[in-house]
Amino acid sequence: MPKAEKTSDVIEARAEFGLEWLLGGLLALAIGVVLWIYRGQGTLIGLALVLLAGGAGATAYGSFVLIKAKNVPSVDVECPYCQKTNKLTAPPEEGFLCSFCHRRVPVRDGRPLPVFQVRCGYCNELNYYNETTEILICENCNHEIPIAQEEGRPRKHLPRGFVAQEDTCLYELVLVEANPKHEGQIGALQHILALNRNQVKEIMASTPAVLLTGIPRKKAEMLQAQLRVHEARAEIRQIQS
Ligand SMILES: [Zn+2]
Ligand SMILES: [Zn+2]
């Protein structure tokens, strides 16, 4: 099975490819025509013919690709978080990022897993989890939210003898690559750090910069992923255990 990609991405890539051939072909045709008009005593006839034939071929091929560009298989996959429909080229085999809410959609057997909502007991922020979630850290206040006792949560089938490794180390999140002009990055960092624009921009201009320290690994990984969505790079470093 081919890897599932966003249908719109594939159409765009194909259209671009077709357009390059089409434009190249038209250019060759135009040069060929000019050479034919000024062919003089026959020295340029050969070159003109080659350009005309090649240009016609490339134009036809480019047009064909463009016409076919929209013929991409499309599977509708509903995002369990925002209920919007993502169009993919094949049923997803692994988790993918929702185009609308940018959350990672959990997938099993080609189907998105249902997600459950739970409110954080400390700050009342709405959080999401699915049946593969091991530990849920509040997106807002970093407190762990107990989910094992939640009603409606399907029982997990852990292999016999499986013991969850409790990671008691603490980590820091270090911003190593950022673009102070990138609105998405500014917004994400403002949200994470609860600082104003100027404070955030100052931090972005002085990488590497420690963003948060003394946080659990899960939390650091989640924030790192949020920043990655906006093409900012952050590293997770272990501090005192
Ligand atoms: Zn979504
Ligand atoms: Zn919370």
CSV table of C-alpha atoms and ligand atoms in Angstrom, one decimal:
chain,number,residue,atom,x,y,z
A,1,MET,CA,0.0,0.0,0.0
A,2,PRO,CA,1.4,3.4,-0.9
A,3,LYS,CA,2.1,5.7,2.1
A,4,ALA,CA,-0.9,8.0,2.8
A,5,GLU,CA,-0.2,11.5,1.8
A,6,LYS,CA,-2.4,14.6,1.8
A,7,THR,CA,-4.3,14.5,-1.5
A,8,SER,CA,-4.0,18.3,-2.0
A,9,ASP,CA,-0.2,18.0,-1.6
A,10,VAL,CA,0.0,15.4,-4.3
A,11,ILE,CA,-2.2,17.3,-6.7
A,12,GLU,CA,-0.1,20.4,-6.2
A,13,ALA,CA,3.2,18.6,-6.8
A,14,ARG,CA,1.8,17.0,-10.0
A,15,ALA,CA,0.4,20.2,-11.3
A,16,GLU,CA,3.8,21.9,-10.7
A,17,PHE,CA,5.5,19.1,-12.5
A,18,GLY,CA,3.1,19.3,-15.5
A,19,LEU,CA,3.4,23.1,-15.6
A,20,GLU,CA,7.2,22.9,-15.9
A,21,TRP,CA,6.9,20.6,-18.9
A,22,LEU,CA,4.2,22.7,-20.5
A,23,LEU,CA,6.1,26.0,-20.1
A,24,GLY,CA,9.4,24.4,-21.2
A,25,GLY,CA,7.6,22.9,-24.2
A,26,LEU,CA,6.0,26.3,-25.2
A,27,LEU,CA,9.4,28.0,-24.9
A,28,ALA,CA,11.1,25.5,-27.1
A,29,LEU,CA,8.2,25.8,-29.7
A,30,ALA,CA,8.6,29.6,-29.7
A,31,ILE,CA,12.3,29.5,-30.2
A,32,GLY,CA,11.8,26.8,-32.9
A,33,VAL,CA,9.3,29.1,-34.7
A,34,VAL,CA,11.7,32.1,-34.6
A,35,LEU,CA,14.5,29.9,-35.9
A,36,TRP,CA,12.3,28.6,-38.7
A,37,ILE,CA,11.3,32.1,-39.8
A,38,TYR,CA,15.0,33.2,-39.9
A,39,ARG,CA,16.3,29.9,-41.1
A,40,GLY,CA,18.3,31.5,-43.9
A,41,GLN,CA,20.3,29.2,-46.1
A,42,GLY,CA,19.3,26.1,-44.1
A,43,THR,CA,22.0,26.1,-41.4
A,44,LEU,CA,19.4,26.4,-38.7
A,45,ILE,CA,16.7,24.2,-40.2
A,46,GLY,CA,17.9,21.1,-38.3
A,47,LEU,CA,17.9,22.9,-34.9
A,48,ALA,CA,14.5,24.5,-35.6
A,49,LEU,CA,13.0,21.1,-36.4
A,50,VAL,CA,14.4,19.6,-33.2
A,51,LEU,CA,13.0,22.4,-31.1
A,52,LEU,CA,9.6,22.3,-32.8
A,53,ALA,CA,9.3,18.5,-32.4
A,54,GLY,CA,10.7,18.5,-28.8
A,55,GLY,CA,8.6,21.5,-27.8
A,56,ALA,CA,5.4,19.9,-29.2
A,57,GLY,CA,6.2,16.7,-27.3
A,58,ALA,CA,6.9,18.5,-24.0
A,59,THR,CA,3.8,20.7,-24.4
A,60,ALA,CA,1.6,17.6,-25.0
A,61,TYR,CA,3.1,15.7,-22.1
A,62,GLY,CA,2.8,18.7,-19.7
A,63,SER,CA,-0.8,19.2,-20.7
A,64,PHE,CA,-1.5,15.5,-20.2
A,65,VAL,CA,0.0,15.6,-16.7
A,66,LEU,CA,-1.9,18.8,-15.8
A,67,ILE,CA,-5.2,17.2,-17.0
A,68,LYS,CA,-4.5,14.1,-15.0
A,69,ALA,CA,-3.2,15.9,-11.9
A,70,LYS,CA,-6.6,15.9,-10.2
A,71,ASN,CA,-6.9,12.2,-10.7
A,72,VAL,CA,-5.5,11.3,-7.3
A,73,PRO,CA,-7.2,8.7,-5.2
A,74,SER,CA,-8.8,10.3,-2.2
A,75,VAL,CA,-9.9,8.8,1.1
A,76,ASP,CA,-11.9,10.9,3.5
A,77,VAL,CA,-10.5,10.6,7.1
A,78,GLU,CA,-12.4,12.5,9.7
A,79,CYS,CA,-10.2,14.1,12.4
A,80,PRO,CA,-11.4,12.8,15.8
A,81,TYR,CA,-10.4,16.1,17.4
A,82,CYS,CA,-12.0,18.8,15.2
A,83,GLN,CA,-14.3,16.5,13.1
A,84,LYS,CA,-13.0,18.1,9.9
A,85,THR,CA,-12.4,15.8,6.9
A,86,ASN,CA,-8.8,15.3,5.8
A,87,LYS,CA,-8.3,14.0,2.3
A,88,LEU,CA,-5.6,11.4,2.0
A,89,THR,CA,-4.4,9.4,-1.0
A,90,ALA,CA,-4.7,6.1,0.9
A,91,PRO,CA,-6.1,4.9,4.2
A,92,PRO,CA,-3.5,6.0,6.8
A,93,GLU,CA,-1.2,3.3,8.2
A,94,GLU,CA,0.2,5.5,10.9
A,95,GLY,CA,-0.7,8.7,12.8
A,96,PHE,CA,-0.8,11.9,10.7
A,97,LEU,CA,-1.1,15.6,11.4
A,98,CYS,CA,-4.6,17.0,10.9
A,99,SER,CA,-4.5,19.8,8.3
A,100,PHE,CA,-7.0,21.8,10.3
A,101,CYS,CA,-6.2,21.6,14.0
A,102,HIS,CA,-2.6,20.3,13.6
A,103,ARG,CA,-3.1,17.6,16.2
A,104,ARG,CA,-1.6,14.2,15.6
A,105,VAL,CA,-4.4,11.9,14.7
A,106,PRO,CA,-3.9,8.4,16.2
A,107,VAL,CA,-4.4,5.6,13.7
A,108,ARG,CA,-4.9,1.9,14.0
A,109,ASP,CA,-5.7,-0.5,11.1
A,110,GLY,CA,-6.2,2.4,8.7
A,111,ARG,CA,-8.9,4.0,10.9
A,112,PRO,CA,-8.4,7.0,13.2
A,113,LEU,CA,-8.9,6.0,16.9
A,114,PRO,CA,-11.6,7.7,18.8
A,115,VAL,CA,-10.4,10.3,21.2
A,116,PHE,CA,-11.8,11.1,24.6
A,117,GLN,CA,-12.1,14.5,26.3
A,118,VAL,CA,-11.1,15.0,29.9
A,119,ARG,CA,-10.8,18.2,31.9
A,120,CYS,CA,-7.7,18.9,33.9
A,121,GLY,CA,-8.5,18.7,37.6
A,122,TYR,CA,-6.1,21.5,38.4
A,123,CYS,CA,-6.8,24.2,35.7
A,124,ASN,CA,-10.0,22.8,34.0
A,125,GLU,CA,-8.3,22.9,30.6
A,126,LEU,CA,-9.9,20.5,28.1
A,127,ASN,CA,-7.4,17.7,27.2
A,128,TYR,CA,-7.7,14.8,24.8
A,129,TYR,CA,-6.4,11.3,24.9
A,130,ASN,CA,-7.0,8.0,23.1
A,131,GLU,CA,-6.6,4.4,24.0
A,132,THR,CA,-2.9,4.4,23.3
A,133,THR,CA,-2.2,7.3,25.7
A,134,GLU,CA,-0.1,6.1,28.5
A,135,ILE,CA,0.4,9.3,30.5
A,136,LEU,CA,-1.6,12.4,29.9
A,137,ILE,CA,0.0,15.7,30.8
A,138,CYS,CA,-2.2,18.8,30.8
A,139,GLU,CA,-1.5,20.9,27.8
A,140,ASN,CA,-2.0,24.0,29.9
A,141,CYS,CA,-0.5,23.4,33.4
A,142,ASN,CA,1.8,20.3,33.1
A,143,HIS,CA,-0.1,18.4,35.8
A,144,GLU,CA,-0.6,14.7,35.1
A,145,ILE,CA,-4.3,13.9,34.5
A,146,PRO,CA,-5.3,10.5,35.7
A,147,ILE,CA,-7.1,8.7,32.9
A,148,ALA,CA,-7.2,5.1,33.9
A,149,GLN,CA,-10.3,5.5,35.9
A,150,GLU,CA,-12.2,7.5,33.3
A,151,GLU,CA,-15.4,6.0,32.3
A,152,GLY,CA,-15.8,4.9,28.7
A,153,ARG,CA,-12.1,4.3,28.4
A,154,PRO,CA,-11.5,0.9,26.7
A,155,ARG,CA,-9.4,-1.5,28.7
A,156,LYS,CA,-5.8,-1.6,27.5
A,157,HIS,CA,-4.4,-4.9,26.3
A,158,LEU,CA,-0.9,-4.7,27.5
A,159,PRO,CA,1.4,-7.6,26.9
A,160,ARG,CA,1.9,-9.9,29.9
A,161,GLY,CA,4.6,-8.7,32.1
A,162,PHE,CA,4.6,-5.2,30.7
A,163,VAL,CA,5.6,-2.6,33.2
A,164,ALA,CA,5.3,1.1,32.3
A,165,GLN,CA,8.7,2.8,32.9
A,166,GLU,CA,8.2,5.7,35.1
A,167,ASP,CA,10.5,8.5,34.0
A,168,THR,CA,11.3,10.5,37.0
A,169,CYS,CA,14.0,12.7,35.4
A,170,LEU,CA,13.3,16.3,34.6
A,171,TYR,CA,14.1,18.0,31.3
A,172,GLU,CA,14.5,21.4,29.8
A,173,LEU,CA,13.3,22.6,26.5
A,174,VAL,CA,15.8,24.6,24.5
A,175,LEU,CA,14.9,26.7,21.5
A,176,VAL,CA,17.8,26.2,19.0
A,177,GLU,CA,16.3,27.5,15.7
A,178,ALA,CA,13.6,30.1,15.3
A,179,ASN,CA,12.7,32.8,12.9
A,180,PRO,CA,11.5,36.0,14.7
A,181,LYS,CA,9.5,37.0,11.7
A,182,HIS,CA,7.4,33.8,11.6
A,183,GLU,CA,3.9,34.6,13.0
A,184,GLY,CA,3.1,30.9,13.7
A,185,GLN,CA,6.2,30.5,15.8
A,186,ILE,CA,5.5,33.7,17.7
A,187,GLY,CA,2.0,32.6,18.4
A,188,ALA,CA,3.0,29.2,19.5
A,189,LEU,CA,5.8,30.5,21.8
A,190,GLN,CA,3.4,33.2,23.3
A,191,HIS,CA,1.0,30.4,24.1
A,192,ILE,CA,3.7,28.2,25.6
A,193,LEU,CA,5.5,30.9,27.6
A,194,ALA,CA,2.6,33.2,28.3
A,195,LEU,CA,4.7,36.2,27.3
A,196,ASN,CA,4.0,39.1,25.1
A,197,ARG,CA,5.2,39.5,21.5
A,198,ASN,CA,8.3,41.5,22.2
A,199,GLN,CA,9.4,39.3,25.0
A,200,VAL,CA,9.0,36.2,22.7
A,201,LYS,CA,10.8,37.9,19.8
A,202,GLU,CA,13.7,38.7,22.1
A,203,ILE,CA,14.0,35.1,23.1
A,204,MET,CA,13.8,34.0,19.5
A,205,ALA,CA,16.6,36.3,18.5
A,206,SER,CA,18.9,34.9,21.2
A,207,THR,CA,18.9,31.1,20.5
A,208,PRO,CA,19.9,28.8,22.0
A,209,ALA,CA,17.4,29.8,24.7
A,210,VAL,CA,16.1,27.7,27.5
A,211,LEU,CA,12.3,28.0,27.2
A,212,LEU,CA,11.2,25.9,30.1
A,213,THR,CA,13.1,23.9,32.7
A,214,GLY,CA,12.2,21.2,35.2
A,215,ILE,CA,9.4,19.7,33.1
A,216,PRO,CA,8.6,16.0,32.5
A,217,ARG,CA,9.8,14.4,29.2
A,218,LYS,CA,6.3,13.9,27.9
A,219,LYS,CA,5.6,17.6,28.3
A,220,ALA,CA,8.8,18.5,26.6
A,221,GLU,CA,8.2,16.2,23.7
A,222,MET,CA,4.7,17.6,23.2
A,223,LEU,CA,5.9,21.2,23.2
A,224,GLN,CA,8.8,20.3,20.9
A,225,ALA,CA,6.2,18.8,18.4
A,226,GLN,CA,4.1,22.0,18.7
A,227,LEU,CA,7.1,24.1,17.7
A,228,ARG,CA,8.1,21.7,14.9
A,229,VAL,CA,4.7,22.3,13.3
A,230,HIS,CA,5.8,25.9,12.9
A,231,GLU,CA,9.2,24.9,11.7
A,232,ALA,CA,11.0,26.0,14.8
A,233,ARG,CA,13.5,23.6,16.3
A,234,ALA,CA,13.8,22.8,20.0
A,235,GLU,CA,16.0,20.3,21.8
A,236,ILE,CA,15.2,18.4,24.9
A,237,ARG,CA,18.0,18.2,27.5
A,238,GLN,CA,18.0,16.2,30.6
A,239,ILE,CA,18.7,18.1,33.8
A,240,GLN,CA,19.1,16.8,37.4
A,241,SER,CA,17.1,13.6,38.0
B,1,ZN,ZN,-8.3,18.2,13.4
B,2,ZN,ZN,-4.2,21.7,33.8
